[in-house]
């Protein structure tokens, strides 16, 4: 039986309102991004990675990106952080801006991986820009530790 309750969500205490419902909400990710581009353009897409695929080369996004693993595992590495594995059913995000996204590779060699992303971009700028070798070298001291677990490969 439904009951009327005040709905507050997540760490931010986002107020949904007073409602009667039998639905169940499962919080996947609750973050306050450091910035949202003024007049942000939003793109939602699925990304399919074949087994062992290294994904997009090092790049950056003009605004924050939010994702959810639909199936498989993603080897995910942002500038200043150690690589980590994101598994099916887990959510992730990155702030975008000047930060380099080093890896979004399929961590599995025997099956594909698939995730959905919601990207918020600066109007008139590309959602994704590749980083050249010269800049990667100049910023290599900002890259995090390079180990996830014993089976981490040096794909990028």
mmCIF file with all atom_site columns, N, CA and C in Angstrom, residues 47-50 52-60 74-77 100-106 128-131 155-156:
data_model
loop_
_atom_site.group_PDB
_atom_site.id
_atom_site.type_symbol
_atom_site.label_atom_id
_atom_site.label_alt_id
_atom_site.label_comp_id
_atom_site.label_asym_id
_atom_site.label_entity_id
_atom_site.label_seq_id
_atom_site.pdbx_PDB_ins_code
_atom_site.Cartn_x
_atom_site.Cartn_y
_atom_site.Cartn_z
_atom_site.occupancy
_atom_site.B_iso_or_equiv
_atom_site.pdbx_formal_charge
_atom_site.auth_seq_id
_atom_site.auth_comp_id
_atom_site.auth_asym_id
_atom_site.auth_atom_id
_atom_site.pdbx_PDB_model_num
ATOM 1  N N  . UNK A 1 47  ? 27.949 3.339  -25.240 1.00 0.00 ? 47  UNK A N  1
ATOM 2  C CA . UNK A 1 47  ? 29.267 3.009  -25.772 1.00 0.00 ? 47  UNK A CA 1
ATOM 3  C C  . UNK A 1 47  ? 29.420 1.497  -25.676 1.00 0.00 ? 47  UNK A C  1
ATOM 4  N N  . UNK A 1 48  ? 29.733 0.856  -26.795 1.00 0.00 ? 48  UNK A N  1
ATOM 5  C CA . UNK A 1 48  ? 29.952 -0.587 -26.847 1.00 0.00 ? 48  UNK A CA 1
ATOM 6  C C  . UNK A 1 48  ? 31.422 -0.846 -27.131 1.00 0.00 ? 48  UNK A C  1
ATOM 7  N N  . UNK A 1 49  ? 32.068 -1.636 -26.272 1.00 0.00 ? 49  UNK A N  1
ATOM 8  C CA . UNK A 1 49  ? 33.482 -1.957 -26.424 1.00 0.00 ? 49  UNK A CA 1
ATOM 9  C C  . UNK A 1 49  ? 33.643 -3.457 -26.656 1.00 0.00 ? 49  UNK A C  1
ATOM 10 N N  . UNK A 1 50  ? 34.276 -3.867 -27.769 1.00 0.00 ? 50  UNK A N  1
ATOM 11 C CA . UNK A 1 50  ? 34.551 -5.284 -27.992 1.00 0.00 ? 50  UNK A CA 1
ATOM 12 C C  . UNK A 1 50  ? 35.505 -5.818 -26.909 1.00 0.00 ? 50  UNK A C  1
ATOM 13 N N  . UNK A 1 52  ? 38.493 -6.678 -24.749 1.00 0.00 ? 52  UNK A N  1
ATOM 14 C CA . UNK A 1 52  ? 39.859 -6.155 -24.694 1.00 0.00 ? 52  UNK A CA 1
ATOM 15 C C  . UNK A 1 52  ? 40.085 -4.818 -25.370 1.00 0.00 ? 52  UNK A C  1
ATOM 16 N N  . UNK A 1 53  ? 39.058 -4.165 -25.851 1.00 0.00 ? 53  UNK A N  1
ATOM 17 C CA . UNK A 1 53  ? 39.217 -2.899 -26.578 1.00 0.00 ? 53  UNK A CA 1
ATOM 18 C C  . UNK A 1 53  ? 39.771 -1.807 -25.660 1.00 0.00 ? 53  UNK A C  1
ATOM 19 N N  . UNK A 1 54  ? 40.795 -1.057 -26.126 1.00 0.00 ? 54  UNK A N  1
ATOM 20 C CA . UNK A 1 54  ? 41.386 -0.009 -25.284 1.00 0.00 ? 54  UNK A CA 1
ATOM 21 C C  . UNK A 1 54  ? 40.520 1.243  -25.153 1.00 0.00 ? 54  UNK A C  1
ATOM 22 N N  . UNK A 1 55  ? 39.456 1.353  -25.938 1.00 0.00 ? 55  UNK A N  1
ATOM 23 C CA . UNK A 1 55  ? 38.590 2.528  -25.845 1.00 0.00 ? 55  UNK A CA 1
ATOM 24 C C  . UNK A 1 55  ? 39.214 3.753  -26.492 1.00 0.00 ? 55  UNK A C  1
ATOM 25 N N  . UNK A 1 56  ? 38.658 4.901  -26.197 1.00 0.00 ? 56  UNK A N  1
ATOM 26 C CA . UNK A 1 56  ? 39.123 6.166  -26.767 1.00 0.00 ? 56  UNK A CA 1
ATOM 27 C C  . UNK A 1 56  ? 40.486 6.528  -26.199 1.00 0.00 ? 56  UNK A C  1
ATOM 28 N N  . UNK A 1 57  ? 41.418 7.018  -27.037 1.00 0.00 ? 57  UNK A N  1
ATOM 29 C CA . UNK A 1 57  ? 42.719 7.466  -26.529 1.00 0.00 ? 57  UNK A CA 1
ATOM 30 C C  . UNK A 1 57  ? 42.544 8.601  -25.513 1.00 0.00 ? 57  UNK A C  1
ATOM 31 N N  . UNK A 1 58  ? 43.611 8.965  -24.782 1.00 0.00 ? 58  UNK A N  1
ATOM 32 C CA . UNK A 1 58  ? 43.494 10.042 -23.789 1.00 0.00 ? 58  UNK A CA 1
ATOM 33 C C  . UNK A 1 58  ? 42.801 11.275 -24.375 1.00 0.00 ? 58  UNK A C  1
ATOM 34 N N  . UNK A 1 59  ? 41.866 11.809 -23.571 1.00 0.00 ? 59  UNK A N  1
ATOM 35 C CA . UNK A 1 59  ? 41.022 12.911 -24.040 1.00 0.00 ? 59  UNK A CA 1
ATOM 36 C C  . UNK A 1 59  ? 40.508 13.707 -22.854 1.00 0.00 ? 59  UNK A C  1
ATOM 37 N N  . UNK A 1 60  ? 39.771 14.760 -23.157 1.00 0.00 ? 60  UNK A N  1
ATOM 38 C CA . UNK A 1 60  ? 39.069 15.534 -22.120 1.00 0.00 ? 60  UNK A CA 1
ATOM 39 C C  . UNK A 1 60  ? 37.695 15.899 -22.654 1.00 0.00 ? 60  UNK A C  1
ATOM 40 N N  . UNK A 1 74  ? 34.678 -1.867 -17.010 1.00 0.00 ? 74  UNK A N  1
ATOM 41 C CA . UNK A 1 74  ? 35.390 -0.758 -17.633 1.00 0.00 ? 74  UNK A CA 1
ATOM 42 C C  . UNK A 1 74  ? 36.622 -0.417 -16.810 1.00 0.00 ? 74  UNK A C  1
ATOM 43 N N  . UNK A 1 75  ? 37.788 -0.374 -17.464 1.00 0.00 ? 75  UNK A N  1
ATOM 44 C CA . UNK A 1 75  ? 39.003 0.119  -16.820 1.00 0.00 ? 75  UNK A CA 1
ATOM 45 C C  . UNK A 1 75  ? 39.001 1.628  -17.023 1.00 0.00 ? 75  UNK A C  1
ATOM 46 N N  . UNK A 1 76  ? 38.898 2.375  -15.938 1.00 0.00 ? 76  UNK A N  1
ATOM 47 C CA . UNK A 1 76  ? 38.629 3.814  -15.965 1.00 0.00 ? 76  UNK A CA 1
ATOM 48 C C  . UNK A 1 76  ? 39.761 4.540  -15.263 1.00 0.00 ? 76  UNK A C  1
ATOM 49 N N  . UNK A 1 77  ? 40.355 5.525  -15.936 1.00 0.00 ? 77  UNK A N  1
ATOM 50 C CA . UNK A 1 77  ? 41.461 6.270  -15.337 1.00 0.00 ? 77  UNK A CA 1
ATOM 51 C C  . UNK A 1 77  ? 41.353 7.753  -15.664 1.00 0.00 ? 77  UNK A C  1
ATOM 52 N N  . UNK A 1 100 ? 42.423 15.313 -17.767 1.00 0.00 ? 100 UNK A N  1
ATOM 53 C CA . UNK A 1 100 ? 42.601 14.312 -18.819 1.00 0.00 ? 100 UNK A CA 1
ATOM 54 C C  . UNK A 1 100 ? 41.972 12.989 -18.386 1.00 0.00 ? 100 UNK A C  1
ATOM 55 N N  . UNK A 1 101 ? 41.201 12.397 -19.291 1.00 0.00 ? 101 UNK A N  1
ATOM 56 C CA . UNK A 1 101 ? 40.626 11.063 -19.098 1.00 0.00 ? 101 UNK A CA 1
ATOM 57 C C  . UNK A 1 101 ? 41.530 10.112 -19.882 1.00 0.00 ? 101 UNK A C  1
ATOM 58 N N  . UNK A 1 102 ? 42.353 9.334  -19.161 1.00 0.00 ? 102 UNK A N  1
ATOM 59 C CA . UNK A 1 102 ? 43.345 8.480  -19.805 1.00 0.00 ? 102 UNK A CA 1
ATOM 60 C C  . UNK A 1 102 ? 42.765 7.201  -20.390 1.00 0.00 ? 102 UNK A C  1
ATOM 61 N N  . UNK A 1 103 ? 41.875 6.545  -19.650 1.00 0.00 ? 103 UNK A N  1
ATOM 62 C CA . UNK A 1 103 ? 41.377 5.251  -20.104 1.00 0.00 ? 103 UNK A CA 1
ATOM 63 C C  . UNK A 1 103 ? 39.890 5.083  -19.836 1.00 0.00 ? 103 UNK A C  1
ATOM 64 N N  . UNK A 1 104 ? 39.237 4.450  -20.778 1.00 0.00 ? 104 UNK A N  1
ATOM 65 C CA . UNK A 1 104 ? 37.883 3.914  -20.625 1.00 0.00 ? 104 UNK A CA 1
ATOM 66 C C  . UNK A 1 104 ? 37.881 2.659  -21.490 1.00 0.00 ? 104 UNK A C  1
ATOM 67 N N  . UNK A 1 105 ? 38.618 1.647  -21.025 1.00 0.00 ? 105 UNK A N  1
ATOM 68 C CA . UNK A 1 105 ? 38.872 0.430  -21.794 1.00 0.00 ? 105 UNK A CA 1
ATOM 69 C C  . UNK A 1 105 ? 38.014 -0.722 -21.296 1.00 0.00 ? 105 UNK A C  1
ATOM 70 N N  . UNK A 1 106 ? 37.745 -1.674 -22.188 1.00 0.00 ? 106 UNK A N  1
ATOM 71 C CA . UNK A 1 106 ? 37.069 -2.890 -21.753 1.00 0.00 ? 106 UNK A CA 1
ATOM 72 C C  . UNK A 1 106 ? 38.066 -3.703 -20.939 1.00 0.00 ? 106 UNK A C  1
ATOM 73 N N  . UNK A 1 128 ? 34.205 15.993 -26.788 1.00 0.00 ? 128 UNK A N  1
ATOM 74 C CA . UNK A 1 128 ? 35.417 15.223 -26.529 1.00 0.00 ? 128 UNK A CA 1
ATOM 75 C C  . UNK A 1 128 ? 36.541 15.762 -27.398 1.00 0.00 ? 128 UNK A C  1
ATOM 76 N N  . UNK A 1 129 ? 37.711 15.988 -26.793 1.00 0.00 ? 129 UNK A N  1
ATOM 77 C CA . UNK A 1 129 ? 38.893 16.452 -27.512 1.00 0.00 ? 129 UNK A CA 1
ATOM 78 C C  . UNK A 1 129 ? 40.057 15.542 -27.160 1.00 0.00 ? 129 UNK A C  1
ATOM 79 N N  . UNK A 1 130 ? 40.718 14.967 -28.176 1.00 0.00 ? 130 UNK A N  1
ATOM 80 C CA . UNK A 1 130 ? 41.882 14.117 -27.923 1.00 0.00 ? 130 UNK A CA 1
ATOM 81 C C  . UNK A 1 130 ? 43.055 14.960 -27.440 1.00 0.00 ? 130 UNK A C  1
ATOM 82 N N  . UNK A 1 131 ? 43.892 14.355 -26.589 1.00 0.00 ? 131 UNK A N  1
ATOM 83 C CA . UNK A 1 131 ? 45.072 15.031 -26.043 1.00 0.00 ? 131 UNK A CA 1
ATOM 84 C C  . UNK A 1 131 ? 46.290 14.538 -26.814 1.00 0.00 ? 131 UNK A C  1
ATOM 85 N N  . UNK A 1 155 ? 47.551 -0.946 -21.527 1.00 0.00 ? 155 UNK A N  1
ATOM 86 C CA . UNK A 1 155 ? 46.905 -0.666 -22.814 1.00 0.00 ? 155 UNK A CA 1
ATOM 87 C C  . UNK A 1 155 ? 47.209 0.730  -23.321 1.00 0.00 ? 155 UNK A C  1
ATOM 88 N N  . UNK A 1 156 ? 47.271 1.722  -22.419 1.00 0.00 ? 156 UNK A N  1
ATOM 89 C CA . UNK A 1 156 ? 47.511 3.116  -22.825 1.00 0.00 ? 156 UNK A CA 1
ATOM 90 C C  . UNK A 1 156 ? 48.687 3.674  -22.093 1.00 0.00 ? 156 UNK A C  1
#
